[in-house]
């Protein structure tokens, strides 16, 4: 498992307070907002019914690509049949090649609305278009360390002092996300 540090020092005192409040010591749960996925600032709103405006360019220290996340926006369901809701557009940008992957993600919630995910519904990569129907590639809502749901297994929810999240997706690699940064590592 990855040990991440340093994200708190990049946050304002107010941001540190907001992120610390996402943890519930009594239940062991943490609220994971869409803003953790994108790297946008979070205001502490814990409603999963909202679609926050996202517009963030993230740079991962271990990869040359940058990730631009924007939205939500509507798309044609005729052209994108698996995108039944408003989407977030995510572009992986490689400095020497320009944009090399564009993906559409939508927010999906389970029946009780307490937990959900951000899943891909469309992508174009290296000229190949794929229509996808994923429930989740990133967890949102109330999760605990060890939770395993719809292909996501939470390995660390972080702590109030170091609120980075690490999870495994589809039994493949591990992904880590930190507040105001988004995806900081994957392996």
Coordinates of C-alpha atoms in Angstrom, one line a residue:
X1 CA 0.0 0.0 0.0
X2 CA 1.1 3.5 -0.7
X3 CA 1.9 6.0 2.1
X4 CA 1.1 9.5 1.1
X5 CA 2.0 12.6 3.0
X6 CA 2.4 16.3 2.3
X7 CA -1.2 17.0 1.0
X8 CA -2.2 18.7 4.2
X9 CA 0.6 21.2 3.9
X10 CA -0.7 22.3 0.5
X11 CA -4.2 23.1 2.0
X12 CA -5.4 26.2 3.7
X13 CA -6.4 25.9 7.4
X14 CA -10.1 26.1 6.3
X15 CA -9.6 23.3 3.8
X16 CA -8.0 21.2 6.5
X17 CA -11.0 21.7 8.7
X18 CA -13.5 20.8 6.0
X19 CA -11.6 17.6 5.0
X20 CA -11.2 16.6 8.6
X21 CA -15.0 16.8 9.0
X22 CA -15.4 14.2 6.3
X23 CA -14.4 11.5 8.8
X24 CA -16.8 10.0 11.3
X25 CA -14.8 8.5 14.2
X26 CA -17.9 6.8 15.6
X27 CA -18.8 4.8 12.5
X28 CA -15.3 4.6 10.9
X29 CA -16.8 6.1 7.7
X30 CA -15.6 8.9 5.5
X31 CA -17.6 10.9 3.0
X32 CA -15.8 11.0 -0.3
X33 CA -17.0 13.9 -2.6
X34 CA -16.5 14.1 -6.4
X35 CA -14.1 16.9 -5.7
X36 CA -11.5 14.4 -4.4
X37 CA -11.6 12.7 -7.8
X38 CA -11.1 15.9 -9.8
X39 CA -8.8 17.8 -7.4
X40 CA -11.2 20.8 -7.2
X41 CA -11.7 22.6 -3.8
X42 CA -14.6 21.1 -1.7
X43 CA -17.0 23.2 0.4
X44 CA -18.0 20.3 2.7
X45 CA -21.4 19.6 1.0
X46 CA -22.2 15.9 1.6
X47 CA -25.2 15.7 -0.8
X48 CA -24.8 13.0 -3.4
X49 CA -27.7 14.4 -5.4
X50 CA -25.6 17.4 -6.4
X51 CA -23.4 17.6 -9.5
X52 CA -20.7 20.1 -8.5
X53 CA -19.0 22.2 -11.1
X54 CA -15.6 20.8 -11.7
X55 CA -12.8 22.5 -13.6
X56 CA -9.3 21.3 -12.6
X57 CA -6.0 20.5 -14.3
X58 CA -4.1 18.0 -12.2
X59 CA -0.5 16.9 -12.7
X60 CA 0.7 13.6 -11.4
X61 CA 4.3 13.6 -10.1
X62 CA 5.0 10.1 -11.4
X63 CA 3.7 10.6 -15.0
X64 CA 4.2 13.2 -17.7
X65 CA 0.5 13.5 -18.5
X66 CA -1.8 16.1 -17.0
X67 CA -5.5 15.5 -16.4
X68 CA -8.2 18.1 -17.1
X69 CA -11.6 17.4 -15.6
X70 CA -14.6 19.7 -16.4
X71 CA -18.4 19.6 -16.2
X72 CA -21.1 18.6 -15.7
X73 CA -22.5 19.0 -19.2
X74 CA -25.1 17.3 -21.3
X75 CA -24.3 15.0 -24.2
X76 CA -26.3 13.5 -27.0
X77 CA -27.6 10.1 -25.9
X78 CA -27.9 9.2 -29.6
X79 CA -24.1 9.6 -30.0
X80 CA -23.3 8.4 -26.5
X81 CA -26.0 5.7 -25.7
X82 CA -24.5 4.7 -22.3
X83 CA -24.4 8.3 -21.1
X84 CA -27.9 8.7 -19.6
X85 CA -27.0 11.6 -17.4
X86 CA -24.9 14.8 -17.4
X87 CA -21.2 13.9 -17.7
X88 CA -17.9 15.1 -16.5
X89 CA -15.3 15.3 -19.3
X90 CA -11.8 14.1 -18.5
X91 CA -8.9 14.6 -20.8
X92 CA -5.5 13.1 -20.3
X93 CA -3.0 15.5 -21.9
X94 CA 0.5 14.5 -22.8
X95 CA 2.8 17.5 -23.3
X96 CA 4.4 16.1 -26.4
X97 CA 1.4 14.4 -28.0
X98 CA -1.5 16.7 -27.1
X99 CA -4.8 15.1 -25.9
X100 CA -4.5 11.4 -26.2
X101 CA -7.5 10.2 -24.2
X102 CA -11.0 11.7 -23.6
X103 CA -13.5 10.1 -21.3
X104 CA -17.0 10.9 -20.2
X105 CA -17.9 10.0 -16.6
X106 CA -21.3 10.1 -14.9
X107 CA -22.3 9.9 -11.2
X108 CA -24.1 6.7 -10.3
X109 CA -25.8 6.0 -6.9
X110 CA -27.0 2.8 -5.4
X111 CA -30.6 2.3 -4.3
X112 CA -30.2 3.9 -0.9
X113 CA -28.3 6.9 -2.2
X114 CA -25.6 6.6 0.5
X115 CA -22.9 5.3 -1.7
X116 CA -22.0 5.4 -5.4
X117 CA -19.4 6.0 -7.9
X118 CA -18.2 8.0 -10.8
X119 CA -18.1 5.6 -13.8
X120 CA -17.1 5.8 -17.5
X121 CA -19.8 5.8 -20.1
X122 CA -17.7 6.7 -23.2
X123 CA -14.1 7.2 -24.2
X124 CA -11.9 7.7 -27.2
X125 CA -8.3 6.5 -26.9
X126 CA -5.8 6.4 -29.8
X127 CA -8.7 6.9 -32.2
X128 CA -10.8 4.0 -30.9
X129 CA -14.2 4.9 -29.5
X130 CA -15.6 2.7 -26.7
X131 CA -19.1 2.9 -25.2
X132 CA -18.8 1.7 -21.6
X133 CA -21.2 1.1 -18.8
X134 CA -19.3 1.2 -15.6
X135 CA -21.0 1.9 -12.3
X136 CA -17.8 3.1 -10.7
X137 CA -14.2 3.8 -11.3
X138 CA -14.0 6.2 -8.4
X139 CA -16.0 5.8 -5.1
X140 CA -18.2 8.6 -3.8
X141 CA -20.4 8.8 -0.7
X142 CA -19.9 7.1 2.6
X143 CA -17.2 4.4 2.7
X144 CA -15.0 2.6 5.3
X145 CA -11.6 1.0 4.9
X146 CA -12.1 -2.5 3.7
X147 CA -15.4 -1.8 1.9
X148 CA -15.8 -3.7 -1.3
X149 CA -18.6 -2.6 -3.7
X150 CA -19.1 -2.8 -7.5
X151 CA -15.4 -3.5 -8.2
X152 CA -13.9 -1.0 -5.7
X153 CA -12.1 -2.1 -2.6
X154 CA -11.1 0.7 -0.2
X155 CA -7.6 0.0 1.2
X156 CA -7.2 3.3 3.1
X157 CA -9.7 6.2 3.8
X158 CA -6.9 8.3 5.1
X159 CA -7.1 10.2 8.4
X160 CA -8.3 13.7 9.4
X161 CA -4.7 14.7 9.4
X162 CA -3.8 13.1 6.1
X163 CA -7.0 12.8 4.1
X164 CA -5.7 11.0 1.0
X165 CA -7.7 8.0 -0.2
X166 CA -6.3 4.7 -1.6
X167 CA -8.4 2.0 -3.3
X168 CA -8.1 -0.9 -5.7
X169 CA -10.2 -1.0 -8.8
X170 CA -11.4 -4.2 -10.4
X171 CA -8.7 -6.2 -8.6
X172 CA -6.1 -4.3 -10.7
X173 CA -3.8 -1.5 -9.6
X174 CA -4.0 0.8 -6.6
X175 CA -5.1 4.5 -7.0
X176 CA -4.5 7.3 -4.6
X177 CA -6.2 10.7 -4.5
X178 CA -5.5 13.7 -2.3
X179 CA -7.6 16.8 -1.6
X180 CA -6.9 19.7 -4.0
X181 CA -4.8 17.4 -6.2
X182 CA -6.9 14.6 -7.5
X183 CA -5.1 11.4 -8.6
X184 CA -1.6 11.5 -7.2
X185 CA -0.5 7.9 -7.9
X186 CA -1.5 4.6 -9.4
X187 CA 0.3 1.3 -9.7

